[in-house]
Coordinates of C-alpha atoms in Angstrom, one line a residue:
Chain I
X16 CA 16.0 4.2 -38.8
X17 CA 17.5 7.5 -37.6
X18 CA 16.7 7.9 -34.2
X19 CA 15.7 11.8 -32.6
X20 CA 14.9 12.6 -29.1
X21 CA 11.3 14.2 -29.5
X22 CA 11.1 17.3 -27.9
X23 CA 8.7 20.3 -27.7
X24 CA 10.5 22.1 -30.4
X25 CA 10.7 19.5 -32.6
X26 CA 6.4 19.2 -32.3
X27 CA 5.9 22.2 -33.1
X28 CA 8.7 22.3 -36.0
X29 CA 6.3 19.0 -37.1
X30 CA 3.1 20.9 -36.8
X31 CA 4.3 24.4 -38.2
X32 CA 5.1 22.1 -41.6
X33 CA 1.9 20.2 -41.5
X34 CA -0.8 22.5 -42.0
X35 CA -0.5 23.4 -45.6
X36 CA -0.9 21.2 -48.5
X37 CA -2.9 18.9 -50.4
X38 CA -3.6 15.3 -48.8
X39 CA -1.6 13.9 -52.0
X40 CA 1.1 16.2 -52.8
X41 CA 4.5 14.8 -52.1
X42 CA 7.8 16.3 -52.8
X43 CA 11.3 15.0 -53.8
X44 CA 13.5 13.2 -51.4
X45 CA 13.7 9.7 -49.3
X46 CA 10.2 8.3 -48.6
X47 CA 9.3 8.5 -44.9
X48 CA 11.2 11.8 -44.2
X49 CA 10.2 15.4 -43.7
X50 CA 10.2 16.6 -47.5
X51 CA 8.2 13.2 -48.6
X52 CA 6.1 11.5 -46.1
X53 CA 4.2 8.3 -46.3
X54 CA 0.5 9.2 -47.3
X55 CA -1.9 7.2 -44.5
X56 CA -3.5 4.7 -47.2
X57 CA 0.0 3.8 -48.2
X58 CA 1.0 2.8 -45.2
X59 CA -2.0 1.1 -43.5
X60 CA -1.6 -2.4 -45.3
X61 CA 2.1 -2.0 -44.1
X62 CA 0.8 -1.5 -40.2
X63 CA -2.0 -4.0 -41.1
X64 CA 1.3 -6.6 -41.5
X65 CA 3.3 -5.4 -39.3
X66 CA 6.0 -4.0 -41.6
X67 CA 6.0 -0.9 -41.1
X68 CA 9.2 0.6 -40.1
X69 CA 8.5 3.9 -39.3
X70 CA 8.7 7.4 -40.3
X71 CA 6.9 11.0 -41.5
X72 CA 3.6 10.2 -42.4
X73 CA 1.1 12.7 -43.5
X74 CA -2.8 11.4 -42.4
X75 CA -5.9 12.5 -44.2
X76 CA -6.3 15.9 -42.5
X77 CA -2.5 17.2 -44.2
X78 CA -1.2 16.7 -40.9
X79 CA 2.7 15.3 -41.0
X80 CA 3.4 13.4 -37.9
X81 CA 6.7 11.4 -37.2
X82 CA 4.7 7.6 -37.1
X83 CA 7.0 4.8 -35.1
X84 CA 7.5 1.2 -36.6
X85 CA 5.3 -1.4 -35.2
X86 CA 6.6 -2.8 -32.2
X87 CA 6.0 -5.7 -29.7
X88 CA 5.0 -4.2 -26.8
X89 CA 5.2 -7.3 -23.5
X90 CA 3.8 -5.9 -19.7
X91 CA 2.5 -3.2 -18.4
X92 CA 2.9 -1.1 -15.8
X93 CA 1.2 -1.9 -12.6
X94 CA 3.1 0.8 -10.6
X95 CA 0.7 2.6 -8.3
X96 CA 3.2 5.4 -7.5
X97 CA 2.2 9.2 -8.5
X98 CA 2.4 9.1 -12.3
X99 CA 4.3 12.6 -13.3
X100 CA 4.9 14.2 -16.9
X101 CA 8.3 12.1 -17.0
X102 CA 6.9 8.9 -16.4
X103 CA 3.9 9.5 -19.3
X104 CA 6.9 10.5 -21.8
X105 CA 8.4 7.5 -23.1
X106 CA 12.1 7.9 -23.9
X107 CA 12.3 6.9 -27.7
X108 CA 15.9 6.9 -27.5
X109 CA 16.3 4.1 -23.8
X110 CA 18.4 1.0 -24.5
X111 CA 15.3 -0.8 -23.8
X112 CA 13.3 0.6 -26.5
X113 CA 16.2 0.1 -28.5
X114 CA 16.1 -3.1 -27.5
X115 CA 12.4 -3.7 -28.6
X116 CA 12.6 -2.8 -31.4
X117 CA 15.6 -4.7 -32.6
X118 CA 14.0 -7.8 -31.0
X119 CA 16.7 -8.6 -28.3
X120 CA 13.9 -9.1 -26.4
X121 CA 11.7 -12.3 -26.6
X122 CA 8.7 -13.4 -24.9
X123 CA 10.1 -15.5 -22.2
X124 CA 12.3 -12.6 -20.7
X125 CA 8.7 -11.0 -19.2
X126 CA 7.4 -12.7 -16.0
X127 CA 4.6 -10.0 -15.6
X128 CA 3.2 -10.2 -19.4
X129 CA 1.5 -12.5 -21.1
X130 CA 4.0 -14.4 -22.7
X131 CA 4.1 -15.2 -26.7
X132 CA 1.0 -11.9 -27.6
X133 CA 2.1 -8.9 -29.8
X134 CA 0.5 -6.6 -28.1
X135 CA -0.3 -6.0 -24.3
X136 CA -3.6 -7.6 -23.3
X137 CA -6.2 -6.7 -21.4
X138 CA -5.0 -4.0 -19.3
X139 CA -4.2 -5.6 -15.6
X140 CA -3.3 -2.3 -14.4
X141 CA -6.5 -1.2 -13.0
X142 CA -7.9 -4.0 -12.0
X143 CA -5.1 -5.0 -9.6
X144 CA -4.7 -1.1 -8.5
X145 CA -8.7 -1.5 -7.6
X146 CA -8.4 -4.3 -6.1
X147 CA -4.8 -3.5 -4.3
X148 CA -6.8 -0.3 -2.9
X149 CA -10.5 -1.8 -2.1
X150 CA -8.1 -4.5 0.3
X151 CA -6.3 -1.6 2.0
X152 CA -9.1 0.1 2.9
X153 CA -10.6 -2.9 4.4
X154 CA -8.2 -3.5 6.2
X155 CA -8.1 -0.5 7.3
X156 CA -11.7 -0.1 8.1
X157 CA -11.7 -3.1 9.8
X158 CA -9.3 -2.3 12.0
X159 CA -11.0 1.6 12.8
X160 CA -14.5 -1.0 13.8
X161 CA -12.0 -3.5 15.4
X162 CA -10.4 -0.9 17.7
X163 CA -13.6 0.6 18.8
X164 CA -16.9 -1.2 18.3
X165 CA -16.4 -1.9 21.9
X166 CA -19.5 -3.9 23.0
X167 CA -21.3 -2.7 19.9
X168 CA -23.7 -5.3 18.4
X169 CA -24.9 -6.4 14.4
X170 CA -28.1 -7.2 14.2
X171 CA -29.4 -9.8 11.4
X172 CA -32.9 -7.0 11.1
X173 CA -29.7 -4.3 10.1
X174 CA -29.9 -2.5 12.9
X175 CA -26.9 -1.8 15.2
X176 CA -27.3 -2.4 19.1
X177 CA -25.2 -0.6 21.5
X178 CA -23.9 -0.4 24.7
X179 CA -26.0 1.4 27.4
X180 CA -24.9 3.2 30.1
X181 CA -25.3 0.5 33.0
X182 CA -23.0 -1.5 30.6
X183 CA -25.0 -4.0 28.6
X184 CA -26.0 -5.0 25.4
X185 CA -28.6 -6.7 23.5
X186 CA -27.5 -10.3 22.5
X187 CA -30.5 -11.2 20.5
X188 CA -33.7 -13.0 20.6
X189 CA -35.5 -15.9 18.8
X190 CA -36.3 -13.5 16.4
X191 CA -33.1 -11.1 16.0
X192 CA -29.6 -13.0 16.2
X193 CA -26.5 -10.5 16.7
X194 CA -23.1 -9.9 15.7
X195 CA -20.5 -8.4 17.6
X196 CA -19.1 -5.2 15.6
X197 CA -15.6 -5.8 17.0
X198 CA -15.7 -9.7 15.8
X199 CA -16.7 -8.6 12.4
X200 CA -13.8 -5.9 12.1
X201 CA -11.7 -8.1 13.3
X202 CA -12.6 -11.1 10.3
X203 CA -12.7 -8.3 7.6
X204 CA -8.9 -6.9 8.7
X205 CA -7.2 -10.7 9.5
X206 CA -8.3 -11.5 5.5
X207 CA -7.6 -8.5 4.0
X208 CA -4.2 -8.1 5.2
X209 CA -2.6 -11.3 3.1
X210 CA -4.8 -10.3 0.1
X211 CA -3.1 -6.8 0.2
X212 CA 0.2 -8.1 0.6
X213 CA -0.3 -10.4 -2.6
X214 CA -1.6 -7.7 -5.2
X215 CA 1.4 -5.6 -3.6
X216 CA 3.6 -8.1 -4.1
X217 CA 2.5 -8.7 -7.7
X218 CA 2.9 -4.7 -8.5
X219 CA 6.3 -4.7 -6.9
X220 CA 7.0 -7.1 -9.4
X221 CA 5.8 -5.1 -11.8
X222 CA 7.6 -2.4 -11.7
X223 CA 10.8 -4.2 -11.6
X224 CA 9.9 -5.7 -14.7
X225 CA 8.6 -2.4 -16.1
X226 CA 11.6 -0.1 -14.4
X227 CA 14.4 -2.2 -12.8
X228 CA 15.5 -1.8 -9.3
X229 CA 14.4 2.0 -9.1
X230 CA 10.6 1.1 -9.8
X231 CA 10.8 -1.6 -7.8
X232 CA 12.1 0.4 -4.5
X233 CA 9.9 3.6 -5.3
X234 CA 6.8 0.6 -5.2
X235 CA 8.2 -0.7 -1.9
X236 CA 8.2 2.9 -0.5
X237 CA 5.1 3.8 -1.2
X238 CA 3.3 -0.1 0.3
X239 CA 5.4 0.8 3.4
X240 CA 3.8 4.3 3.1
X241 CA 0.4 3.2 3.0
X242 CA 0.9 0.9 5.8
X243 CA 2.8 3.3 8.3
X244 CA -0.2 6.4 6.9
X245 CA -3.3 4.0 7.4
X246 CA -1.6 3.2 10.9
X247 CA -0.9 6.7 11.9
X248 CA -4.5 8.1 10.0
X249 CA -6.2 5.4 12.3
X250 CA -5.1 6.6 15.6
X251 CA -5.4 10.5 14.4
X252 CA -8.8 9.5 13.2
X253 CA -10.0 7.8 16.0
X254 CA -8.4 10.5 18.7
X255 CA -10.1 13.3 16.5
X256 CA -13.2 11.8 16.6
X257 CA -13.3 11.1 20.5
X258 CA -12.5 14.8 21.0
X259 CA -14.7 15.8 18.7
X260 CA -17.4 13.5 20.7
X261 CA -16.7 14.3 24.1
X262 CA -15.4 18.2 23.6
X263 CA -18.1 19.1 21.3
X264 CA -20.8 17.0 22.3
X265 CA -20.2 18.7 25.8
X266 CA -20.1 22.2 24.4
X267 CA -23.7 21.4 22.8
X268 CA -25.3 20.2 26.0
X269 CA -25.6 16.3 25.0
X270 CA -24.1 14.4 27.2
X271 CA -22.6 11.2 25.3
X272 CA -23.0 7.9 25.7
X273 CA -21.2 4.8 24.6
X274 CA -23.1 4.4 21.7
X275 CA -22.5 7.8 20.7
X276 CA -18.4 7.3 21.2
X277 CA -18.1 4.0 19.3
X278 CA -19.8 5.9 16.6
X279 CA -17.7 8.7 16.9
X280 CA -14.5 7.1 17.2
X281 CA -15.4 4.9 14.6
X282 CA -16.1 7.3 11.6
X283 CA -13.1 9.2 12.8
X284 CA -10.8 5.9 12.6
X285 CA -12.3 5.5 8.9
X286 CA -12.1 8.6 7.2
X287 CA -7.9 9.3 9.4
X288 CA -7.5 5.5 8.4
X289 CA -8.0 5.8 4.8
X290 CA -6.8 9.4 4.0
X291 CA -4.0 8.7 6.2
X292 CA -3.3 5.5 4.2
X293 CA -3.5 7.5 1.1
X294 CA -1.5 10.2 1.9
X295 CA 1.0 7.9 3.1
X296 CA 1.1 6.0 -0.1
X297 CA 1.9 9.1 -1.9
X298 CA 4.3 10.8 0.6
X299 CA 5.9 7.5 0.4
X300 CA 6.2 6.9 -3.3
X301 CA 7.7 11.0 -3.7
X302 CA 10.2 10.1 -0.5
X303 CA 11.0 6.5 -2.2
X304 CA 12.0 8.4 -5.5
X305 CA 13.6 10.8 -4.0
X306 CA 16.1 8.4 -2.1
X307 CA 16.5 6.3 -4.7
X308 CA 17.8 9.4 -7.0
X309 CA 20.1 10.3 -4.5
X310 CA 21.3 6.3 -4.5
X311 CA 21.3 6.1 -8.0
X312 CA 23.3 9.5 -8.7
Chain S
X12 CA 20.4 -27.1 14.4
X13 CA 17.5 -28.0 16.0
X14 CA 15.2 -25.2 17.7
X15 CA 13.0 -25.4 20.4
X16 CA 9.6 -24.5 19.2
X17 CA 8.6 -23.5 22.5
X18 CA 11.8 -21.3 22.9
X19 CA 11.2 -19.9 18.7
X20 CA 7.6 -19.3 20.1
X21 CA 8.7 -16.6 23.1
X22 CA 11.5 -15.1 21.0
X23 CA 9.0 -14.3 18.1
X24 CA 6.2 -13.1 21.1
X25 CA 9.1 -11.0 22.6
X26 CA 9.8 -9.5 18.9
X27 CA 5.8 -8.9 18.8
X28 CA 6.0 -7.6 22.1
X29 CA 8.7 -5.0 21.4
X30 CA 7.0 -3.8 18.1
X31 CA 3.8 -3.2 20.0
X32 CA 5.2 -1.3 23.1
X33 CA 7.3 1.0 20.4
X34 CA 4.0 1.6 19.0
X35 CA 2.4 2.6 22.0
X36 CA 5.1 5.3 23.2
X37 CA 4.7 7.1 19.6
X38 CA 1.0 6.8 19.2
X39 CA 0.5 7.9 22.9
X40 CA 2.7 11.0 22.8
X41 CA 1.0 11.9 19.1
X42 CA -2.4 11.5 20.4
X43 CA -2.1 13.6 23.4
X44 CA -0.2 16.3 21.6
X45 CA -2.9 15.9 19.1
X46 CA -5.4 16.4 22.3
X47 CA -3.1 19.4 23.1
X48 CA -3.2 21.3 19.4
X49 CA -7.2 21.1 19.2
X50 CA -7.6 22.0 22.4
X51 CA -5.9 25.0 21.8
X52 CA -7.2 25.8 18.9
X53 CA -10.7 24.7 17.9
X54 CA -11.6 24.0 21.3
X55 CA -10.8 27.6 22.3
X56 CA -12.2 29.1 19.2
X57 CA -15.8 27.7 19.7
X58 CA -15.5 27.5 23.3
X59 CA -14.9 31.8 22.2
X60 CA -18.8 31.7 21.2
X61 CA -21.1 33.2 23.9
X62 CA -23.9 30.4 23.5
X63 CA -21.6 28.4 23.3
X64 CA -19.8 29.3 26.7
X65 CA -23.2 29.6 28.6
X66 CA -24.5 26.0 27.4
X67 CA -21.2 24.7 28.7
X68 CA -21.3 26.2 32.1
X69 CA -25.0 25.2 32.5
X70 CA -24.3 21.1 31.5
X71 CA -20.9 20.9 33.5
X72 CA -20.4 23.5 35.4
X73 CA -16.8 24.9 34.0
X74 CA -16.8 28.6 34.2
X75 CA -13.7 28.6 32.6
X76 CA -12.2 27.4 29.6
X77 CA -9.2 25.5 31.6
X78 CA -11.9 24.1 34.0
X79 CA -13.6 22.9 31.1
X80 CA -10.5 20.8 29.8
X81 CA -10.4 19.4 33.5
X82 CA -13.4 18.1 33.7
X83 CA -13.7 16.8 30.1
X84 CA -10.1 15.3 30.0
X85 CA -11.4 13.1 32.6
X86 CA -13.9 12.0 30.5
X87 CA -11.7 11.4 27.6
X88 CA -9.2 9.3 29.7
X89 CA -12.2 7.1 31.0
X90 CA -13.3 6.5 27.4
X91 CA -10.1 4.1 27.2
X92 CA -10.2 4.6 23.0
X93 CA -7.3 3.1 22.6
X94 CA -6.2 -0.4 23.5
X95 CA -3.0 -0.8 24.6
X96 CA -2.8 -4.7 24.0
X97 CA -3.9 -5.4 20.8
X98 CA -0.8 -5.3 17.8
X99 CA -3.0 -3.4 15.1
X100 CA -2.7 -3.5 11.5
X101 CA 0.5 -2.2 10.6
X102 CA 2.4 -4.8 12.8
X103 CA 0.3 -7.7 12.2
X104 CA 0.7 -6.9 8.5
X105 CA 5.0 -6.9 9.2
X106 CA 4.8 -10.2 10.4
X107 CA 3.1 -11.0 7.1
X108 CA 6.0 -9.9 5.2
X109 CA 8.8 -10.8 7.8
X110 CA 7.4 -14.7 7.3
X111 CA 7.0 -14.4 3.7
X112 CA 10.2 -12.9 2.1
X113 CA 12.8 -15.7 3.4
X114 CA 10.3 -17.6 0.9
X115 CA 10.9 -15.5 -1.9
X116 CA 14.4 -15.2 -1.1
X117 CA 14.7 -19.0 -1.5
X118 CA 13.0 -19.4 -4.6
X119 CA 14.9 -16.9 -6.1
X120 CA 18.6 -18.4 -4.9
X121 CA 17.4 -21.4 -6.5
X122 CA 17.1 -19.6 -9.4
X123 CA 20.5 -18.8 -9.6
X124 CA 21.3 -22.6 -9.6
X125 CA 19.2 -23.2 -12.2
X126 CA 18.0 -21.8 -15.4
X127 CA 15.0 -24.1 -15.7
X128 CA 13.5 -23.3 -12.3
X129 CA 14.2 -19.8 -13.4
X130 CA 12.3 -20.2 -16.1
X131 CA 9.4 -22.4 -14.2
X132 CA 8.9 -19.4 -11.8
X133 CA 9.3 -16.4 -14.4
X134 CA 7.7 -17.9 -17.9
X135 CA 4.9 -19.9 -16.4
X136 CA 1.4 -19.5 -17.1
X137 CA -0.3 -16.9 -15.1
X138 CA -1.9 -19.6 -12.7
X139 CA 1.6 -20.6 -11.8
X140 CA 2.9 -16.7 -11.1
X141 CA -0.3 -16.6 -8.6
X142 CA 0.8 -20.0 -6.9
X143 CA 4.3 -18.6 -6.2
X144 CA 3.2 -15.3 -4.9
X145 CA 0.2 -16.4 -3.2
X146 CA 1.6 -19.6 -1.9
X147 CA 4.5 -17.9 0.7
X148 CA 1.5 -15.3 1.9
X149 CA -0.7 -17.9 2.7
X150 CA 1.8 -19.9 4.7
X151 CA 3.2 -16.7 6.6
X152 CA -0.6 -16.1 7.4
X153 CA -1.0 -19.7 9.1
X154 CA 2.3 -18.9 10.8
X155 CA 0.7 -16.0 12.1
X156 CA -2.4 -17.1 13.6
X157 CA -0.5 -20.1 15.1
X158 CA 2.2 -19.0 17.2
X159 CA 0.5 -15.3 17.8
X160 CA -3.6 -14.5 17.5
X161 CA -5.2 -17.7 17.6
X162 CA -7.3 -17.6 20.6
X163 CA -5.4 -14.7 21.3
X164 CA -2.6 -16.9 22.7
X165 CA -0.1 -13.6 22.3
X166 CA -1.5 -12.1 25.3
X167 CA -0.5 -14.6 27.1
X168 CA 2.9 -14.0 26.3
X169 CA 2.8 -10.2 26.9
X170 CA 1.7 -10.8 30.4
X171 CA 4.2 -12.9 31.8
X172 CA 6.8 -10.1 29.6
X173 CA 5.1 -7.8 31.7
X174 CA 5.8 -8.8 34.5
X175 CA 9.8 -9.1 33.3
X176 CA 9.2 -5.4 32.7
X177 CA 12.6 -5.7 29.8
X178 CA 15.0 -2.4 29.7
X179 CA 13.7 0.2 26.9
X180 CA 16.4 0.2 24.8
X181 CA 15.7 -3.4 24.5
X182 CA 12.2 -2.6 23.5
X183 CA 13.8 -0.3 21.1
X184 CA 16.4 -1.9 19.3
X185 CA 14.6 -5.1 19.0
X186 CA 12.0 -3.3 17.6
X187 CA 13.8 -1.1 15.2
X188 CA 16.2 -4.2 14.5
X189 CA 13.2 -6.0 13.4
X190 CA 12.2 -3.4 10.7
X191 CA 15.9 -3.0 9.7
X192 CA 15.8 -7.1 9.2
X193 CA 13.0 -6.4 7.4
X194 CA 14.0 -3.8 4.8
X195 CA 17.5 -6.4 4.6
X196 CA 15.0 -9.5 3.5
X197 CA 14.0 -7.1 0.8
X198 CA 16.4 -5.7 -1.1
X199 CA 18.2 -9.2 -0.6
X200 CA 15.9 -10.2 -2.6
X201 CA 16.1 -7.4 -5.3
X202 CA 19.7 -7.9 -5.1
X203 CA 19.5 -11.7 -6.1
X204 CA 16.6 -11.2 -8.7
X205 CA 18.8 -8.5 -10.7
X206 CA 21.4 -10.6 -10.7
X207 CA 19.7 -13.6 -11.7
X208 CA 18.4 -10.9 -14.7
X209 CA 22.7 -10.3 -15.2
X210 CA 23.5 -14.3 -15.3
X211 CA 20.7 -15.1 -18.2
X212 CA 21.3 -11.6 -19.7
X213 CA 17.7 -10.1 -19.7
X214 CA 17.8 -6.2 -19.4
X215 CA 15.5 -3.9 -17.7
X216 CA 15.5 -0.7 -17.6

């Protein structure tokens, strides 16, 4: 099968042909080109078999399309990076395509796909993605409360206890037990932090499989962003909201209390933490690619 | 050779140790100029607010603006936000990965060797791709809690390093050295998978 790079002047060579004409009316020439597509119902049984080698195909609207032969398609791509125009457009014309669809690939080459199915399964992309961000913000969140719960108390009614100005606390009573805040942030950032390292370890992976070395370092870069941004957004969080606390809460006449710092510092160390972790991901993936396009060139 | 686990035990705390006084020096000097920019900005804009600059004289007394950053940077210094001890996440988390890649990196020199283990690690069943990824994590995690945060046992380490009060460019290149090591482990690793790839001739892209 003759091979041509798509591009946008070739789509809309494809569509200025395609709108005129009966669903049925074929011309002269080779079946499967320009002059004489495939008519849909022709072809269908084909696809139904897998047998279909591709080519111009004209659908029930009279639209001609340039339809690709079945192929085998193994992984997916669990990269979390930025996803750009480039990396939506497949290139028809890569060795690996080429590859695919002469078969030099077989089923036990893929580590990240499930091995021996024609078609990708159910898509793990999201799912690890979720679960790869839901662990990162844990941690992170655990580590804002860790940092500055202080003496700040749980209680097992919902209701949070804190510290009073002569420095105490309420530990509980037969009736309300209590958990210190610190404790808890401390639990929920220890087991996030090896559950975030697996699913990142698992979409590193990935994106070697799906793009070699390069997808594989842009990955890396942008973990290593998230890390270093949810670090750096935690400590901007939490010194923002102190400021805002102590400055503000000044300039309104309240004087503040501990409670009313933890709380402060707190929210601020969530909302730095994660959008610092975030950014960071994403400053990390653009700087990753860009070093490794300088490396590669 | 044969290591002293007591002696592995105070290098790795001095390694920890390094990482978290690096840490301090840059997060200190952000924060305060941080402290510094919102000061000058926000805090003067609203502080610009009549209201505003009558409430504040009447609950603290500042009839100034710069008084006013006196007597609240005391305040703010008192409030102790952030403690200076305690390694955080984005360190604890590079101990995760400095224990677990010499794992990796092992399995995937054995590779190398042999086609079959190859195969074992990279064509198993998706139980046994979880096993070998999960496996190293959960190791380098009980590593972790053992020789640095159960009971805390780090701090015991960082006080008697206190007291040694080690040059800074110690503190610095042992720190930086770490993450260099690091970033080695890792594309060591890439490096030995792709060419694991190049011996049974599977292409990527």
């Amino acid at each position: 099968m003759e091979r041509q790079q798509l591009t946008l002047g070739a789509l809309s060579e494809i569509n200025s042909t395609s709108q005129t004409g009966d669903y049925t009316q074929t011309t002269g020439g080779e079946k499967g080109t320009l002059e004489n597509p495939y008519l849909q119902e022709e072809i269908d049984p084909l696809i139904d078999n897998g047998t279909f080698g591709g080519g111009y195909v004209k659908d029930k609207n009279g639209f001609v399309s340039k339809w690709l032969g079945c192929v085998n398609i193994y992984g997916d791509s669990n990269s979390s990076s930025e996803s750009d125009e480039e990396d939506n457009m497949s290139d028809f014309n890569s060795n690996w395509f080429v590859d695919i669809l002469e078969g030099n690939l077989d089923a036990s080459s893929n580590f990240w796909s499930n091995s021996g199915s024609s078609t990708s399964e159910e898509n793990t992309t999201s799912s690890s993605d979720i679960l790869g961000d839901a662990s990162s913000m844990a941690g992170i969140v655990g580590e804002a409360v860790e940092n500055n719960a202080g003496m700040t108390r749980v209680g097992s009614n919902g209701k949070f206890y804190f510290e009073t100005r002569n420095g105490r606390v309420f530990y509980g009573n037969k009736y309300v037990g209590t958990t210190s805040l610190k404790q808890l942030g401390n639990t929920i950032k220890t087991y996030a932090k090896p559950v975030n390292w697996i699913i990142s370890v698992y979409n590193i992976g990935s994106a070697y499989e799906d793009e070699g070395t390069e997808g594989a370092l842009k990955e890396t870069t942008s973990v290593a962003g998230g890390i270093a941004g949810g670090e750096i957004g935690v400590w901007a969080g939490t010194g923002a909201g102190v400021w805002a606390t102590i400055k503000l809460g000044a300039m309104v006449g309240s004087s503040v209390g501990p409670g009313g710092l933890a709380i402060g510092a707190i929210v601020g160390a969530i909302i730095g933490g994660i959008g610092g972790s975030m950014a960071g991901s994403n400053l990390g993936s653009k700087v990753g690619s860009y070093i490794v396009e300088i490396g590669w060139e | 050779m044969k290591t002293n686990p007591r002696n592995t035990d105070i290098l790795l705390n001095r390694i920890l140790y390094s990482l978290v006084c690096v840490r301090n020096l840059i997060r200190n000097c952000a924060v305060k100029g941080m402290y510094r920019i919102f000061d000058l900005t926000i805090g003067r804009l609203i502080y610009s607010i009549p209201c505003v600059r009558r409430r504040v004289k009447r609950t603290i007394g500042a009839d100034t603006y710069e008084e006013y950053i006196e007597k609240t940077a005391t305040i703010l210094k008192k409030a102790k936000v952030f403690s200076d001890e305690r390694p955080g996440y984005a360190i604890e988390y590079c101990f995760l990965i400095l224990f677990s890649l010499p794992w990796y990196l092992m399995f995937n020199v054995v590779t190398l060797y042999s086609k079959r283990a190859w195969l074992f690690m990279y064509n198993g069943n998706d139980f046994v791709r979880f096993i070998i990824i999960a496996v190293p994590v959960v190791i380098s995690f009980i590593l972790c809690e053992l020789i640095f945060f159960r009971n805390d046992r780090y701090l015991k380490f960082f006080a008697t390093f206190k007291k040694e009060k080690p040059p800074k460019v110690v503190i610095w290149a042992t720190g930086i050295g770490t993450l260099m090591f690091i970033i080695l482990l890792f594309i060591a690793n890439l490096a030995i998978m792709e060419y694991a790839d190049t011996i049974y001739n599977i292409h990527h892209h």
